[in-house]
Coordinates of C-alpha atoms (C1' of nucleotides) in Angstrom, one line a residue:
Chain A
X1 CA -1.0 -2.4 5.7
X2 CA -1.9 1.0 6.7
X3 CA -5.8 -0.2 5.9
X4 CA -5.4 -3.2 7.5
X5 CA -4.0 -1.9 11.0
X6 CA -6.6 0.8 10.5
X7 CA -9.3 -1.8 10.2
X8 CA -8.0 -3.5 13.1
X9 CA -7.5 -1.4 15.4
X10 CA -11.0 -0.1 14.9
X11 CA -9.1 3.2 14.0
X12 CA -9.6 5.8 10.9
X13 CA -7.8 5.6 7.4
X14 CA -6.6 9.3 6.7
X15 CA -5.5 9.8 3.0
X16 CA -3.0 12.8 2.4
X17 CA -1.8 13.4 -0.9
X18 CA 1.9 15.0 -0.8
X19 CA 2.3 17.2 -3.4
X20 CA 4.9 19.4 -2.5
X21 CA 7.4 19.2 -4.9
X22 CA 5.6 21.1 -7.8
X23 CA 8.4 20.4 -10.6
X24 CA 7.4 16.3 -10.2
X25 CA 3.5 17.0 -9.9
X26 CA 0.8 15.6 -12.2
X27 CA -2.4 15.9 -12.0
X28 CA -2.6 12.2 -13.6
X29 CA -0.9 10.2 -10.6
X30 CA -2.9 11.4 -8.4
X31 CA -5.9 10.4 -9.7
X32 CA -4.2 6.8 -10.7
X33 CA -3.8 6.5 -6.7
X34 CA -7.0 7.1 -5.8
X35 CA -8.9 4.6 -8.9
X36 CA -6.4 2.0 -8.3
X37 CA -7.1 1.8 -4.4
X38 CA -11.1 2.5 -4.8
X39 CA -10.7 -0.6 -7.0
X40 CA -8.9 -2.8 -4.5
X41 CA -11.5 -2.1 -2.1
X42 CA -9.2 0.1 0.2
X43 CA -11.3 2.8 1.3
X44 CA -10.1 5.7 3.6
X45 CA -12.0 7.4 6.3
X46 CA -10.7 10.7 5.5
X47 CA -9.2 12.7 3.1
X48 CA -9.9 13.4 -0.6
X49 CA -13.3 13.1 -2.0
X50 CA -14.9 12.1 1.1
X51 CA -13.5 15.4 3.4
X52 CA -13.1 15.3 6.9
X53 CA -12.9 17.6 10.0
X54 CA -9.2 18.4 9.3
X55 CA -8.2 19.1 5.9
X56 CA -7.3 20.2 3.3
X57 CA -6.1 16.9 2.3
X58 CA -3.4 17.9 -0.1
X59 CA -0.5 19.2 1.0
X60 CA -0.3 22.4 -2.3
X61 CA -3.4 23.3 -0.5
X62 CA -2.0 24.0 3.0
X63 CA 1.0 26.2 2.3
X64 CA 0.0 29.1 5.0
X65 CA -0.4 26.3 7.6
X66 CA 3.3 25.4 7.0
X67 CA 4.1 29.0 6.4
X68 CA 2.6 30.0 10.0
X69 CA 4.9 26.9 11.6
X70 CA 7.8 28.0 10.1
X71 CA 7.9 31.5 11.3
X72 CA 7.0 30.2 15.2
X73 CA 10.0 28.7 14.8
X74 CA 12.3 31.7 13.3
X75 CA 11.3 34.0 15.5
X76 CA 11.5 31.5 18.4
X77 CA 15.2 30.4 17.1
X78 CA 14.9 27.4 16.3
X79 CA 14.9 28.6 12.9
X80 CA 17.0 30.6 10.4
X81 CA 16.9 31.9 7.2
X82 CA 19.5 30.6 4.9
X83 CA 21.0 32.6 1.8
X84 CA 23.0 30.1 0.2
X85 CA 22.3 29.2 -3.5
X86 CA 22.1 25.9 -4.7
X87 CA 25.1 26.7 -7.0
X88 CA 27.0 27.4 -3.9
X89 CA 25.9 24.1 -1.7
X90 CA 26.8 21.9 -5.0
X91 CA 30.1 23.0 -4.7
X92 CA 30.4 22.4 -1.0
X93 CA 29.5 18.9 -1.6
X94 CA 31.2 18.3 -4.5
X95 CA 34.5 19.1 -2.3
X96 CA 33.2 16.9 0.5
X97 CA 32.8 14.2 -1.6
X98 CA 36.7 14.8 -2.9
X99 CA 37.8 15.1 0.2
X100 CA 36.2 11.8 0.9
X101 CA 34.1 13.8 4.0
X102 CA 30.5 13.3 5.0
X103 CA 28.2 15.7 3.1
X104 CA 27.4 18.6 5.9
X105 CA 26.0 21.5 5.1
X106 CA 29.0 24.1 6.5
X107 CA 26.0 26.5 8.2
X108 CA 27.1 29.4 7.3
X109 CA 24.3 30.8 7.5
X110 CA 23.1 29.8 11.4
X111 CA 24.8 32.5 13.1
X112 CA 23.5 35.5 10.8
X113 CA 21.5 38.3 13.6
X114 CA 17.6 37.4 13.4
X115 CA 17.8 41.6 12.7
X116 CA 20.3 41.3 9.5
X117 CA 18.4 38.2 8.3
X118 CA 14.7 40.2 8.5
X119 CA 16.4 43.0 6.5
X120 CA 18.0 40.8 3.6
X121 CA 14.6 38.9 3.3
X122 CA 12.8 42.5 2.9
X123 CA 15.2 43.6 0.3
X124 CA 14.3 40.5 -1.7
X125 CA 17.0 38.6 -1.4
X126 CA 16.5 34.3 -2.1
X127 CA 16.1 32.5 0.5
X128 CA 15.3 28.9 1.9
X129 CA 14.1 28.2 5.8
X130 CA 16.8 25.9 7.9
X131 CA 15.8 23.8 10.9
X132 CA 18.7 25.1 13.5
X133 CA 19.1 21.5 15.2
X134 CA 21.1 20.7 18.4
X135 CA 25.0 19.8 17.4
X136 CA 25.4 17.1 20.1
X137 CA 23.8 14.0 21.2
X138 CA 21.8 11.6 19.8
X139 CA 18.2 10.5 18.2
X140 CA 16.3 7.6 19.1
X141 CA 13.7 6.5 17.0
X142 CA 11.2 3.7 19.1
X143 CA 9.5 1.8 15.6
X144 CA 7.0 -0.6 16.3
X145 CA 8.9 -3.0 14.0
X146 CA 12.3 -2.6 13.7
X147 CA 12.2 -1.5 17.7
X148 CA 14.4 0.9 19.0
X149 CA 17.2 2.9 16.6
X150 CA 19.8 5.2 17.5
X151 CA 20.9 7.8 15.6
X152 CA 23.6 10.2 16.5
X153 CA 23.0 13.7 15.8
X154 CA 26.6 14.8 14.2
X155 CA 25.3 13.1 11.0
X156 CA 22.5 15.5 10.6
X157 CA 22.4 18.5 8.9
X158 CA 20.4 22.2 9.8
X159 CA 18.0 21.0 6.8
X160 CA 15.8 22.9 5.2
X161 CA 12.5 22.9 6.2
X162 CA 10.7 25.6 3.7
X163 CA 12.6 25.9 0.2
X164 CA 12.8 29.5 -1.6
X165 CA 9.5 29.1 -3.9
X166 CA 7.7 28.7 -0.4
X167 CA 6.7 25.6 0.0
X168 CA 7.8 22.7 2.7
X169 CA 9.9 20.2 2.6
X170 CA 8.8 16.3 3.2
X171 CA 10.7 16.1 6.6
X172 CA 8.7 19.3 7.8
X173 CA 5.3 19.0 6.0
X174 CA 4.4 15.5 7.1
X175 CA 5.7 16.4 10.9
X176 CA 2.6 19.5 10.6
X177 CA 0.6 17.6 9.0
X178 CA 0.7 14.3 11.2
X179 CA 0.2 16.1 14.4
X180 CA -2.4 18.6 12.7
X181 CA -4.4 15.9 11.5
X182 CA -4.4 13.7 14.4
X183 CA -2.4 11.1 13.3
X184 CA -1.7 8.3 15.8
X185 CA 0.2 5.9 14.2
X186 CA 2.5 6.1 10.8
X187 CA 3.2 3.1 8.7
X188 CA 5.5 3.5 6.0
X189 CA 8.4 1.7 3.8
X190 CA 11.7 1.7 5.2
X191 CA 13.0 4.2 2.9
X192 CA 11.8 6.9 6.1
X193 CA 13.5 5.1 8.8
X194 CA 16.5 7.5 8.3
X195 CA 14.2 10.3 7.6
X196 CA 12.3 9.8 11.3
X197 CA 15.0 10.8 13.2
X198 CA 14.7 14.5 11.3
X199 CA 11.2 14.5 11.8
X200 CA 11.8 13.8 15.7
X201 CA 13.8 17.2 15.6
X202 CA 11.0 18.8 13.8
X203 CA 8.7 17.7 16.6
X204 CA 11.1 19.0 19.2
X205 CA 11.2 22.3 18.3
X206 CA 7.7 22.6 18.1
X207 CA 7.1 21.2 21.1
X208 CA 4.7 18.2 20.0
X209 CA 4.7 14.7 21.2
X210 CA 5.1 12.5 18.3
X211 CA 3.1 9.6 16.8
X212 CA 4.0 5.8 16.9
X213 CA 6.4 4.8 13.7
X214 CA 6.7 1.6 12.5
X215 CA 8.7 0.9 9.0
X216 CA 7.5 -1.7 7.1
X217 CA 10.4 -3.6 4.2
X218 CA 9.9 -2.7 0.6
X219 CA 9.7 -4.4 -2.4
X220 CA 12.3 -4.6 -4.6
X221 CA 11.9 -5.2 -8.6
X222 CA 13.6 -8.6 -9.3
X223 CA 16.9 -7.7 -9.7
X224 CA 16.5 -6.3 -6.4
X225 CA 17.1 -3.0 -6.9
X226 CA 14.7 -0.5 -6.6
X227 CA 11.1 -0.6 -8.3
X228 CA 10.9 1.5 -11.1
X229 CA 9.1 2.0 -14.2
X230 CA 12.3 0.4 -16.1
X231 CA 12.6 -2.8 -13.3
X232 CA 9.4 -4.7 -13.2
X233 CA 7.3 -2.2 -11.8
X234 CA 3.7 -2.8 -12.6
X235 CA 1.5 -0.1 -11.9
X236 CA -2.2 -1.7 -10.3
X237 CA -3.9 -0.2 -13.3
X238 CA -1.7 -2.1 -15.6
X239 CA -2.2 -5.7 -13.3
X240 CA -6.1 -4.9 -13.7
X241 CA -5.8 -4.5 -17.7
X242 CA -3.7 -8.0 -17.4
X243 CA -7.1 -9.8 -16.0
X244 CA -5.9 -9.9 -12.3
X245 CA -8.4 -9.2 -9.6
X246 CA -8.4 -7.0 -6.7
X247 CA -8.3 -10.3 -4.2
X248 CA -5.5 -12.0 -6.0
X249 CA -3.3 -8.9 -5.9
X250 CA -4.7 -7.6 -2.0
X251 CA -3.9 -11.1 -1.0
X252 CA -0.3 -11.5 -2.5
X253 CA 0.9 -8.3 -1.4
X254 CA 0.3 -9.1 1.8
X255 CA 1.8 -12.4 2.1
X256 CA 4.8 -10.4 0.9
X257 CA 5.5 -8.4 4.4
X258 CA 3.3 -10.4 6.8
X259 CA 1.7 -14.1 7.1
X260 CA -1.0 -15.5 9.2
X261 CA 1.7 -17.8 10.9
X262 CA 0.5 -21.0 9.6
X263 CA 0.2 -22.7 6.4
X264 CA -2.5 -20.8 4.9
X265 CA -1.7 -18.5 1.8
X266 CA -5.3 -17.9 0.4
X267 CA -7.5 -15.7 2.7
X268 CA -9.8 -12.4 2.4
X269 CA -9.6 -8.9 4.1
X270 CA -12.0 -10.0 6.8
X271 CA -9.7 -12.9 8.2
X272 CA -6.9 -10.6 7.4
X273 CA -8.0 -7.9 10.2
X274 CA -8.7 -10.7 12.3
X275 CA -5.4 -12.1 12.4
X276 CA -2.9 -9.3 11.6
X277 CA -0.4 -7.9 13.8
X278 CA 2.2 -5.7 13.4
X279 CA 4.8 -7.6 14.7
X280 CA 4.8 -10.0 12.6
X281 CA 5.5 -7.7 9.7
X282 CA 8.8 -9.5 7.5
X283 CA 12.0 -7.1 8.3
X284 CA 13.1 -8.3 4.9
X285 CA 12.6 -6.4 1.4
X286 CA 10.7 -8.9 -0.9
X287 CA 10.7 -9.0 -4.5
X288 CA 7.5 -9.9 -5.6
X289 CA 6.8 -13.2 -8.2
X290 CA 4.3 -12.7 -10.4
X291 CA 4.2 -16.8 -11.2
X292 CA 3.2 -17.0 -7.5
X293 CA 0.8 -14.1 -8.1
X294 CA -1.1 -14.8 -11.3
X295 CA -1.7 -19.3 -9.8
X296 CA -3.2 -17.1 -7.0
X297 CA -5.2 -15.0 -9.4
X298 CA -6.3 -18.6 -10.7
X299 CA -7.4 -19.8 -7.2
X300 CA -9.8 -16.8 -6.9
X301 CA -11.0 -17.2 -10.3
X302 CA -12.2 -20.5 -9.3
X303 CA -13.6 -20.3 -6.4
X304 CA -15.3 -16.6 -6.4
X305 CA -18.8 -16.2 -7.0
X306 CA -19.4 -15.7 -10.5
X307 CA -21.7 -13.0 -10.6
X308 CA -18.1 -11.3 -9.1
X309 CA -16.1 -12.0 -12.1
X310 CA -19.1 -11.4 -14.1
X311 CA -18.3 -8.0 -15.1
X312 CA -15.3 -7.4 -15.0
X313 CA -15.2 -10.3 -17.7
X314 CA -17.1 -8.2 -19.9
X315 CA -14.8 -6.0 -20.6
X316 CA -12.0 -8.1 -21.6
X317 CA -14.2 -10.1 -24.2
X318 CA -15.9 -6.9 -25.5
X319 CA -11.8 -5.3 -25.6
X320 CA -11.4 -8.6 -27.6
X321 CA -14.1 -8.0 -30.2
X322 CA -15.8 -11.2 -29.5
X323 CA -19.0 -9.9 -28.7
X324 CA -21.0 -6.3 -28.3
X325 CA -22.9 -5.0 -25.8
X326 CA -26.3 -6.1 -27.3
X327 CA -25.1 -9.9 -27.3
X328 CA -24.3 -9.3 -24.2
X329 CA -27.3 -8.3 -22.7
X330 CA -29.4 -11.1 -24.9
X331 CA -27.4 -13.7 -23.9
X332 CA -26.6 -12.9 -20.3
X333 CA -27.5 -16.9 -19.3
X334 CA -25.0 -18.1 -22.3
X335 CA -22.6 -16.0 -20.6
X336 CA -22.6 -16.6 -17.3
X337 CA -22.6 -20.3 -18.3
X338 CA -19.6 -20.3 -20.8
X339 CA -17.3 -18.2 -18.1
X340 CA -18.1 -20.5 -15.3
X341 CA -17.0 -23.5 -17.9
X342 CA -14.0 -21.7 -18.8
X343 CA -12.9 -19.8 -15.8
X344 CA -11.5 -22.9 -13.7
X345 CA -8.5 -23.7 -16.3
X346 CA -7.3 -20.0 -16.9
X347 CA -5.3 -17.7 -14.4
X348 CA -6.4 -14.1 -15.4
X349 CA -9.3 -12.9 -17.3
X350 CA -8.1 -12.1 -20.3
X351 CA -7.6 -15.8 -20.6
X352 CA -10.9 -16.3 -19.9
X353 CA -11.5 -14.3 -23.3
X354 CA -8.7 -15.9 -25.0
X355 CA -9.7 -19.6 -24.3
X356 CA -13.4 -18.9 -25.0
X357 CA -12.8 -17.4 -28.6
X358 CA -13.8 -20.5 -31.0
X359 CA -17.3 -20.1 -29.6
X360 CA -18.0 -17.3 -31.0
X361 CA -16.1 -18.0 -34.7
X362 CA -16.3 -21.1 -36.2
X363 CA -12.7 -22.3 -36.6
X364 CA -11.2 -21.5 -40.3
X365 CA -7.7 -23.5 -39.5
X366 CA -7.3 -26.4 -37.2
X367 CA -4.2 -27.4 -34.9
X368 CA -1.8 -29.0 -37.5
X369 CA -0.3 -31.6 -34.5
X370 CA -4.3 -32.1 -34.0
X371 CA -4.9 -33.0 -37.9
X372 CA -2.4 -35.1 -37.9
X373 CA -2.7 -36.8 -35.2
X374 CA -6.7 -36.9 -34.8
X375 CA -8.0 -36.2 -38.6
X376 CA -7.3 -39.5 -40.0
X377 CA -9.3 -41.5 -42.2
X378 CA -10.5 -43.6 -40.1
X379 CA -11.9 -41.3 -37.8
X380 CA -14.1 -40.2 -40.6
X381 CA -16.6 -43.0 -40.0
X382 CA -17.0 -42.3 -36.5
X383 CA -17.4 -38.8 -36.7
X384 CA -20.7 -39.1 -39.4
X385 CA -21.8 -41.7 -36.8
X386 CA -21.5 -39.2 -34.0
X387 CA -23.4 -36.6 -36.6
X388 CA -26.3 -38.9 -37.1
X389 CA -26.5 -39.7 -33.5
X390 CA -26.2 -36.2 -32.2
X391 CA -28.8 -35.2 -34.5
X392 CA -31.2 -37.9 -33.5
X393 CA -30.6 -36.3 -29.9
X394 CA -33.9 -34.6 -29.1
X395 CA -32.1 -33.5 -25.3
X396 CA -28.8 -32.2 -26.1
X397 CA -27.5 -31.2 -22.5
X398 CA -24.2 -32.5 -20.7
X399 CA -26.1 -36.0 -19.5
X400 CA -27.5 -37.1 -23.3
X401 CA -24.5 -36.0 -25.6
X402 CA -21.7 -38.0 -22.8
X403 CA -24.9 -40.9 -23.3
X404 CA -24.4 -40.8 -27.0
X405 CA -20.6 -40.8 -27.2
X406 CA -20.5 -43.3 -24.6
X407 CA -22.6 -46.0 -26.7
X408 CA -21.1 -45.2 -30.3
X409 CA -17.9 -46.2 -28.3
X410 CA -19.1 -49.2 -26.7
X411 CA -20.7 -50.6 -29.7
X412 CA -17.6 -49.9 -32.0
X413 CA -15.4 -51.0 -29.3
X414 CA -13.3 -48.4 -28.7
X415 CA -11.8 -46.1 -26.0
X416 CA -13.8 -42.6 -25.8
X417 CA -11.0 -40.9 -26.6
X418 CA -11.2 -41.7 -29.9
X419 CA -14.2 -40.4 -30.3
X420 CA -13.7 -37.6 -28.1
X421 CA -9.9 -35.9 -29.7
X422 CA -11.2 -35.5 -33.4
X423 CA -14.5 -34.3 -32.2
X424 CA -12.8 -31.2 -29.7
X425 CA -10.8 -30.8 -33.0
X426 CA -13.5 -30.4 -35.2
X427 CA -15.5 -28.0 -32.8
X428 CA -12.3 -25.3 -31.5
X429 CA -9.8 -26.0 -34.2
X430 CA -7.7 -26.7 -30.9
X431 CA -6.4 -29.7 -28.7
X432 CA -7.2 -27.9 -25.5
X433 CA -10.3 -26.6 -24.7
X434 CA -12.5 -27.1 -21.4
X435 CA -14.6 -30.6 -21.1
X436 CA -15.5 -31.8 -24.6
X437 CA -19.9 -32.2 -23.5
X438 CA -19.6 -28.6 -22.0
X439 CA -18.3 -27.2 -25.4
X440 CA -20.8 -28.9 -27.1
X441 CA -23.8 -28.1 -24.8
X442 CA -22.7 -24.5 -24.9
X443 CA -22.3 -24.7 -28.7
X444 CA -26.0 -25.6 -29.0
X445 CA -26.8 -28.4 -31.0
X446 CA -27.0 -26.7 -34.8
X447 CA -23.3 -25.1 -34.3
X448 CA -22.2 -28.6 -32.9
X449 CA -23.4 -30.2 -36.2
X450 CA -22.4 -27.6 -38.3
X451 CA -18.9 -27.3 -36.9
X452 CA -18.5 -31.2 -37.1
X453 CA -19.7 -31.8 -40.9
X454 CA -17.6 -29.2 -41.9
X455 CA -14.6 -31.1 -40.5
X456 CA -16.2 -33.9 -41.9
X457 CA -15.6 -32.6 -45.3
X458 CA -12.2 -31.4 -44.7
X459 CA -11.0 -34.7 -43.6
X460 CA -12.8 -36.1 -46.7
X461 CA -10.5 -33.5 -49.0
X462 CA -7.0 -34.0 -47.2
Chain B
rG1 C1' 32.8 8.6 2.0
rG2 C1' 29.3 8.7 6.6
rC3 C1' 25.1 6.6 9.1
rG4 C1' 21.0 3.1 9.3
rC5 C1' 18.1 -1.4 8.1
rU6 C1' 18.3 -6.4 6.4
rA7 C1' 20.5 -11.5 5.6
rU8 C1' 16.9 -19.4 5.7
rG9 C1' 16.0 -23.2 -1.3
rG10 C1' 15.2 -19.6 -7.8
rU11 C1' 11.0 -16.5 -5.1
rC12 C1' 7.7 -15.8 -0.6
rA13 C1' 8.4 -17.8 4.1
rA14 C1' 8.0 -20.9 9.3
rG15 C1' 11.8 -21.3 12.9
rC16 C1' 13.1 -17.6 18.3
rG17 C1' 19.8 -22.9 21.7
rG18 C1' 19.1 -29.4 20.7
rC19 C1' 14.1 -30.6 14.7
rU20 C1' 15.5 -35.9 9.4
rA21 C1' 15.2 -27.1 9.0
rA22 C1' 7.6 -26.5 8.0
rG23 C1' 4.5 -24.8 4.1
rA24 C1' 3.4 -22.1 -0.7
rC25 C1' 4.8 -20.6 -5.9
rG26 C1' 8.0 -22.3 -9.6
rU27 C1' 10.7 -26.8 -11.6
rC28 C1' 10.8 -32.2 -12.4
rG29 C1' 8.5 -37.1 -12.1
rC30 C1' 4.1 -40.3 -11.2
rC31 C1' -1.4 -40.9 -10.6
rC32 C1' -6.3 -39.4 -12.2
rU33 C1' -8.6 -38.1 -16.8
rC34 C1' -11.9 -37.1 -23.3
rU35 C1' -7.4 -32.7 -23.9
rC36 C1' -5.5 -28.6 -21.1
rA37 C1' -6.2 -27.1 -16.3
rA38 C1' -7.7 -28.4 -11.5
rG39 C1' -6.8 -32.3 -7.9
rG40 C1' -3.7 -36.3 -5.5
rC41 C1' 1.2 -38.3 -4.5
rG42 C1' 6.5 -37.8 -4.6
rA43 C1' 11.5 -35.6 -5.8
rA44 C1' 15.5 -32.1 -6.3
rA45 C1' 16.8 -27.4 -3.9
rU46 C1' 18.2 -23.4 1.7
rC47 C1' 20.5 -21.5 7.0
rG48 C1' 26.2 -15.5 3.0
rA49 C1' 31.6 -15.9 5.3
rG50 C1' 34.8 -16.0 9.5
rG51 C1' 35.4 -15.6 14.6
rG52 C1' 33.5 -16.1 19.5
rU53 C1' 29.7 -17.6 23.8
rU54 C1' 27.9 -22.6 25.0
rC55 C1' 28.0 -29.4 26.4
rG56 C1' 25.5 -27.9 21.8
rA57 C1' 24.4 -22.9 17.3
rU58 C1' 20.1 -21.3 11.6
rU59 C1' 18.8 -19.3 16.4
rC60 C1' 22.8 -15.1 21.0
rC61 C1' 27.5 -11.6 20.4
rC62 C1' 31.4 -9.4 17.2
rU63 C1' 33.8 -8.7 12.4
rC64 C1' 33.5 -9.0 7.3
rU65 C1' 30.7 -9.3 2.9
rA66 C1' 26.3 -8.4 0.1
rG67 C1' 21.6 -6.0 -0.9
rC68 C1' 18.7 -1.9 0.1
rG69 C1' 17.8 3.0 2.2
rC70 C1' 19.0 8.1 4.0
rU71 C1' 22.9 11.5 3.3
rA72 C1' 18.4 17.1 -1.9
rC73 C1' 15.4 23.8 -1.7
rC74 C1' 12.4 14.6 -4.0
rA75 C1' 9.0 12.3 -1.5

RNA sequence: GGCGCUAUGGUCAAGCGGCUAAGACGUCGCCCUCUCAAGGCGAAAUCGAGGGUUCGAUUCCCUCUAGCGCUACCA
């Protein structure tokens, strides 16, 4: 959403990557962010690995920028230092929470000298920096889509604002940040409403005018709590190694906080930024369906171009062991032609590979419903007719084999589906495969003839 | 415990005082068809509860309930 209003409004996409909390920090994630969203096709304006006029871009990279912040503030006031340990603010809580009170820090801290604080931080004593925040009134936070929230300020705490190892908190790094970086408008879940008001106070104190806010719902795992790695959360990497495409996914994630405001559910990015608005964001959490996800994944492997789906479709039958990069690149016509066949009656790509795997191995076992339904003996005569006739064929494509079905059925005066069950048998071992004439066309005409007399011969020894 | 946000079918979601309460996925039937899909047609299924306001509430207000979030030296 953040790309789309972005897009929109004709504005830049700045990328920051908050790192601040250096005990949760892997150098993995962050990379997983930025390959998942180059491969949706959300790219950013600014920020890592394409720089910009205002960086650093990482937040572990701009610790003297928050460093410099924070001491305007203590030596303004609006600051202190704070001494407590964590041991020591557990407890409080622990007895708040007894007690049955709110959880407030006690700040017993605030009304230490400036002068006794200085000396205690030179003598090398612990400390964390505390945002010293009015004790009365109120906080309103003005979100674009939730609209105006009140909050009153006795629920608030002095929070900390720099912890003891140095480095920021959230509520005071992105506050910096935002206004550092130029940041206009801020679009996040609605886990930061509460937070906003915090930030507010942050931007009070330093005397900045703050950015637009609007908090968009989240998406809950299906049991509606939370996603996590244990409820249904999907990472996009793992959705991509499923066979979904970038469209499918872009496209049903946004239907899940926002809709055109008619009937349509299928449309790109470019109609998108045409037609989005913020205010018509859902207020509601979603939990996201992947049925509803992978029939759209379907749609869009129907109906994108196919040199699109071309490569990405390589991967999943070369992961599959169906073919190597040599075939590949000596059969590239075969290819395309055999994925286009296939790719309207699958939903993902790995499908694709699936359902295309007897036309690279010549079936060993066939369907047992199929044999026994299709592999009688009196489809035997039929078949060696349809063996003779095919290899009479001098054409072979889609037009001449449907030609020669068609008249072995009119002249034995039968339906076409007689013809047509035992013959999809004997070529994929299966019931389903795409249209019969396409299997055989792509099949070529010695495989086709090799594939049926070899079921020939298994029918004559059952 | 405190505070905040949210509340229409199983899921997503139109609706913004008067409608037989759209549509999509899924489910179930039927049609089409060489199978499976796709496509076409149809069905079942919803306004969390209670109070107000009003001639009239899904829609406005209040309370409750539920879900989620914040309440960290996590973000």
């Amino acid at each position: 959403f953040n790309w789309l209003f972005a897009r929109k409004m004709n504005g830049k996409l700045v990328l920051r990557i908050e790192d601040t909390d250096t005990e949760r920090l892997k150098e993995d994630s962050v990379t997983q962010i930025l390959t998942s969203l180059k491969w949706l096709g959300l790219n950013w304006d600014e920020g890592p690995e394409v720089g910009g006029a205002v960086g650093p871009y990482y937040q572990s990279e701009r610790r003297e920028i928050y460093t410099e912040y924070v001491n305007k503030l203590v030596e303004a006031g609006k600051a202190y230092y704070c001494f407590c340990t964590t041991e020591e603010l557990e407890k409080q809580r622990e007895l708040q929470r007894a007690a049955k009170q709110p959880f407030r820090y006690a700040r017993s801290c605030r009304e230490i000298s400036y002068e006794e604080a200085k000396k205690r931080v030179a003598a090398g004593e612990h400390y964390s920096v505390r945002l010293k925040i009015p004790v009365e009134g109120s906080v309103k936070v003005d979100d674009l889509i939730h609209g105006e929230v009140s909050f009153s300020m006795d629920q608030f705490d002095d929070f900390v604002i720099m912890k003891s190892n140095g480095m920021p908190t959230y509520n005071f790094a992105v506050v910096v940040d935002d206004h550092l970086m130029g940041i206009t408008h801020v679009l996040r879940a609605e886990e930061h409403l509460s937070n906003t008001p915090k930030q507010l106070l942050v931007y009070e104190a330093l005397n900045w005018h703050p950015p637009k806010f609007g908090h968009m719902s989240m998406i809950l795992a299906p049991d509606r709590s939370k996603l996590s790695k244990r409820h249904g959360a999907t990472s996009v990497e793992e959705f991509r190694e499923q066979g979904y495409v970038a469209e499918a996914i872009i496209n049903y994630l946004t239907l899940l906080g926002w809709g055109p405001g008619d009937e349509r559910e299928i449309f790109d990015l470019t109609e998108t930024i045409k037609l989005f608005e913020l205010d018509q964001m859902s207020k509601k959490a979603a939990i996201y369906d992947t049925k509803k996800l992978t029939w759209m994944n379907g749609q869009y492997l129907s109906s994108l171009p196919l040199e699109r789906i071309l490569p990405e479709t390589k991967e999943f039958f070369l992961k599959a062991g169906l073919v190597t990069e040599e075939w590949l690149q000596e059969n590239e016509v075969f290819f395309a032609q055999l994925v286009d066949v296939v790719r309207v009656r699958v939903k993902t790509l790995q499908e694709i590979a699936d359902a295309s795997e007897y036309f690279f191995n010549m079936p060993t076992v066939y369907d047992e419903k199929g044999v026994a339904k299709y592999f009688k003996q009196e489809s035997l005569p039929l078949l060696e007719q349809c063996v003779v006739a095919l290899r009479e064929d001098t054409v072979f494509d889609l037009a001449s084999t449907e030609a020669v079905y068609n008249k072995i059925a009119t002249e034995n005066d039968i339906s076409l589906g007689k013809l047509v069950h035992p013959t999809r048998l004997a070529l994929t071992g299966r019931t389903v495969s795409p249209g019969l004439f396409d299997v055989m066309v792509l099949l070529g005409k010695e495989n086709t003839l090799q594939r049926l007399e070899s079921a020939v011969d298994f029918i004559k020894m059952n």
